[in-house]
PDB file of C-alpha atoms in Angstrom:
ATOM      1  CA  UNK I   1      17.768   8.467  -2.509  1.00  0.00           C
ATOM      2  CA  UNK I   2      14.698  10.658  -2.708  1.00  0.00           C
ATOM      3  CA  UNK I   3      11.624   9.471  -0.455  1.00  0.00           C
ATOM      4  CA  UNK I   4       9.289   7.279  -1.934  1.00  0.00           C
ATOM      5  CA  UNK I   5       5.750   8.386  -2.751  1.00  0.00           C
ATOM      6  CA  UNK I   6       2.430   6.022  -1.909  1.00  0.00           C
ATOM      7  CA  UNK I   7      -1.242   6.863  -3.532  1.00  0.00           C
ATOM      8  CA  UNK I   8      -3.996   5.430  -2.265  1.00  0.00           C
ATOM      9  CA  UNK I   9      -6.487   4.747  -5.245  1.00  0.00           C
ATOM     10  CA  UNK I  10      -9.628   5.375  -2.945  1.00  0.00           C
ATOM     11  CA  UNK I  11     -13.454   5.244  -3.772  1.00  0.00           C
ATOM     12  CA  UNK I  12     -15.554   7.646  -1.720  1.00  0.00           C
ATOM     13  CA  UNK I  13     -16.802   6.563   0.554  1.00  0.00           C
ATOM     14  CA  UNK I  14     -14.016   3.898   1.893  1.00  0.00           C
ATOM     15  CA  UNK I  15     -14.656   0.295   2.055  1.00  0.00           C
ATOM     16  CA  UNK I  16     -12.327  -2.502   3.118  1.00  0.00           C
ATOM     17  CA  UNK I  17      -9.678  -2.800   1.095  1.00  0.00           C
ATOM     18  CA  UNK I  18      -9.714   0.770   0.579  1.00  0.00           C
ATOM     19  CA  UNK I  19      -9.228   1.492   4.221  1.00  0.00           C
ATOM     20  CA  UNK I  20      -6.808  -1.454   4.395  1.00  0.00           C
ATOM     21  CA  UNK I  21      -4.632   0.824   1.999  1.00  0.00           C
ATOM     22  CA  UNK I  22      -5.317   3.925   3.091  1.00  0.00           C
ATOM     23  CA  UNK I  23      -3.901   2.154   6.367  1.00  0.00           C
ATOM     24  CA  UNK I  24      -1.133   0.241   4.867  1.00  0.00           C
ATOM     25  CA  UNK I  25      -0.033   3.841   3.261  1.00  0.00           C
ATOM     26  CA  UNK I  26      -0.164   5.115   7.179  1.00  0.00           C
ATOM     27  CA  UNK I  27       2.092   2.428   8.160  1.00  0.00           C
ATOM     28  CA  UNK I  28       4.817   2.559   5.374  1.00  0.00           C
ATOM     29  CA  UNK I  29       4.715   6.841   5.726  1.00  0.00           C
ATOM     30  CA  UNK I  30       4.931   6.490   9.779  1.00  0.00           C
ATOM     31  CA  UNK I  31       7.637   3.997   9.639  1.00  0.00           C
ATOM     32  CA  UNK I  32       9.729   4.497   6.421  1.00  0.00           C
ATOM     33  CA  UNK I  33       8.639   7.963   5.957  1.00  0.00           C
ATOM     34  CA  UNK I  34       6.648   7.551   2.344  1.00  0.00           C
ATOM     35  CA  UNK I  35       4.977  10.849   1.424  1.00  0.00           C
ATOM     36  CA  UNK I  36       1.465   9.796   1.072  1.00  0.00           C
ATOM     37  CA  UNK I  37      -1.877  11.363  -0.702  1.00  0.00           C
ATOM     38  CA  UNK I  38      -4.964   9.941  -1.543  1.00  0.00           C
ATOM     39  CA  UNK I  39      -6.985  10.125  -5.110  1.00  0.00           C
ATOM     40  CA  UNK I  40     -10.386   9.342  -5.806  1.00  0.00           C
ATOM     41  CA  UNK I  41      -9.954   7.884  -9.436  1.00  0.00           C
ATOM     42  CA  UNK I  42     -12.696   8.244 -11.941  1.00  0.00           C
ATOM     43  CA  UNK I  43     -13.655   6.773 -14.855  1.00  0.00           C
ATOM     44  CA  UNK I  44     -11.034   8.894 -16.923  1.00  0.00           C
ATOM     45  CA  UNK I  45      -8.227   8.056 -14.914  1.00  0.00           C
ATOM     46  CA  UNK I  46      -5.564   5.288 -15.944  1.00  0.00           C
ATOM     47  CA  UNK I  47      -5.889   2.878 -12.451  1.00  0.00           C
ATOM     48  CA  UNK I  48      -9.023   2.338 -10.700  1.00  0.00           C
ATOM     49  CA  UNK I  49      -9.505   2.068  -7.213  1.00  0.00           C
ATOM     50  CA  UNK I  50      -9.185  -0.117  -4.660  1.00  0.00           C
ATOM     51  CA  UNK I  51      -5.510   0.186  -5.544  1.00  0.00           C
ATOM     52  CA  UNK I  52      -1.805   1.252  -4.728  1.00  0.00           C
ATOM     53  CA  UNK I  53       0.593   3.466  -6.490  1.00  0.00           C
ATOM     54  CA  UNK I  54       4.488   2.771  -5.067  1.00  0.00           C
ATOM     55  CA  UNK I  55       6.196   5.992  -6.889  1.00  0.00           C
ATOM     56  CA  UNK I  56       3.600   6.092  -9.600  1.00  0.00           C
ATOM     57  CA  UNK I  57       3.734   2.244 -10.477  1.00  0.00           C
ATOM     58  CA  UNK I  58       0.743   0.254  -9.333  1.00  0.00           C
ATOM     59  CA  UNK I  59       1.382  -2.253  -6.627  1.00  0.00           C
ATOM     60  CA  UNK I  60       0.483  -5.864  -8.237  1.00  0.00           C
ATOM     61  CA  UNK I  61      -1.671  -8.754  -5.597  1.00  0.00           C
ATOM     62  CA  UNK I  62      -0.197 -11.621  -6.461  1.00  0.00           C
ATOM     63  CA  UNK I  63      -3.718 -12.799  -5.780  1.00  0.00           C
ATOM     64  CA  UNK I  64      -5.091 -10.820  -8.238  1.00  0.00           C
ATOM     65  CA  UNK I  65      -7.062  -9.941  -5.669  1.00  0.00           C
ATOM     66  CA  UNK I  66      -6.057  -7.930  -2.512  1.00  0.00           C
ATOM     67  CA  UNK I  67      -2.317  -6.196  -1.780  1.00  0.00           C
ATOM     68  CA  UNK I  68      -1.072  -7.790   1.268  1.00  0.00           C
ATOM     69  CA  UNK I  69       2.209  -7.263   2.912  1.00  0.00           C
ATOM     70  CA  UNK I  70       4.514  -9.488   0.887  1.00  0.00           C
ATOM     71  CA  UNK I  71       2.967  -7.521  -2.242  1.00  0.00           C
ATOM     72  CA  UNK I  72       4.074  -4.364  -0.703  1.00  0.00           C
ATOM     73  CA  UNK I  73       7.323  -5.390   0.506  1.00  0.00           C
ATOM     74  CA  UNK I  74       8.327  -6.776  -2.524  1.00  0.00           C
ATOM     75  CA  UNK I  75       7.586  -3.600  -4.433  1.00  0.00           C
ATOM     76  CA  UNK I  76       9.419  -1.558  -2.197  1.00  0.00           C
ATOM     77  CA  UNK I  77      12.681  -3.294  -2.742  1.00  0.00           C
ATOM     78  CA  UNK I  78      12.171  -3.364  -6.612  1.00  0.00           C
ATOM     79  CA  UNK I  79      12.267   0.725  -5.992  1.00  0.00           C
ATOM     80  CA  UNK I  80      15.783   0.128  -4.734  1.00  0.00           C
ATOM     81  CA  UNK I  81      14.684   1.980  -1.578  1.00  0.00           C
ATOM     82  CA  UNK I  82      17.714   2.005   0.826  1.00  0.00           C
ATOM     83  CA  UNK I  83      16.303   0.072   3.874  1.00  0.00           C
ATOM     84  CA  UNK I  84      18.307  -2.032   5.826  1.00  0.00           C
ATOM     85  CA  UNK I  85      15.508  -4.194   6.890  1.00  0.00           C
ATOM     86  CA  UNK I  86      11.705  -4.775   6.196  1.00  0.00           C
ATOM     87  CA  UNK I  87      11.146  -7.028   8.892  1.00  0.00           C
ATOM     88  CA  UNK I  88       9.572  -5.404  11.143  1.00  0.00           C
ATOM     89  CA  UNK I  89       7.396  -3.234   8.840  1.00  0.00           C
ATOM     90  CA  UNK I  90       6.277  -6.365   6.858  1.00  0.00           C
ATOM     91  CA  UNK I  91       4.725  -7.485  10.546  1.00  0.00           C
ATOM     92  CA  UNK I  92       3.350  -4.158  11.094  1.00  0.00           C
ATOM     93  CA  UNK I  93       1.220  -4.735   7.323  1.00  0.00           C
ATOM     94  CA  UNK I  94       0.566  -8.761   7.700  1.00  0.00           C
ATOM     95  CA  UNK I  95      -1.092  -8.022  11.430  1.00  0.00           C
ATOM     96  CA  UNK I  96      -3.359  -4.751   9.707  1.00  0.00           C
ATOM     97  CA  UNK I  97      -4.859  -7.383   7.069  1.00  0.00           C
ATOM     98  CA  UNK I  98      -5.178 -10.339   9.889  1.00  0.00           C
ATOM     99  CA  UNK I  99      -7.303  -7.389  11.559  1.00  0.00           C
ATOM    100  CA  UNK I 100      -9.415  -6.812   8.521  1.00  0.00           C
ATOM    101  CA  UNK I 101      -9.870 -10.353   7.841  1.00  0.00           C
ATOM    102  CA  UNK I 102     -10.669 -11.120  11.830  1.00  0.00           C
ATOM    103  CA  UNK I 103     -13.426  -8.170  11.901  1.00  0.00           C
ATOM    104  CA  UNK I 104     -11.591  -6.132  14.267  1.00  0.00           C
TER     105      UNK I 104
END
């Protein structure tokens, strides 16, 4: 299977959730080896930002709100990306939100 591509859907400049992507999208290319790029969306464009494209589809909260690691995870495996596990990735992307959400 080809590698799986992740857009960050960015304003400029960054705030929270967009640097929670931009370092969920770190995470997923360091450990699963996602190509990643970053657009800044504007009005013109079909998804606005804060947002998540997995492979051109947008990566849904279940919130409605804010992407969190279950959101991601589940996305990945509806690509049908061959992974044995998401384990340990999933608890690499729950403890970068617990860090947003505890100030660090």
């Amino acid at each position: 299977m080809t590698q799986l591509n992740i857009t960050i859907l960015s304003n400029n400049p960054a705030g929270g959730r967009c640097t929670l992507y931009t370092n969920y999208a770190q995470t997923l290319s360091n450990s699963l080896g996602f190509d990643m790029q970053t657009i800044y969306p504007d009005e013109d464009h079909t998804h606005s930002a804060p947002g998540l494209l997995l492979d051109g589809n947008p990566v849904m909260p279940n919130d409605g709100f804010i992407i969190d690691a279950d959101d991601l995870c589940r996305a990945i495996e509806q690509t049908g990306f061959d992974n044995a596990d998401l384990t340990e990735v999933h608890k690499k992307l729950d403890n970068l939100i617990e860090d947003l959400m505890s100030g660090v």
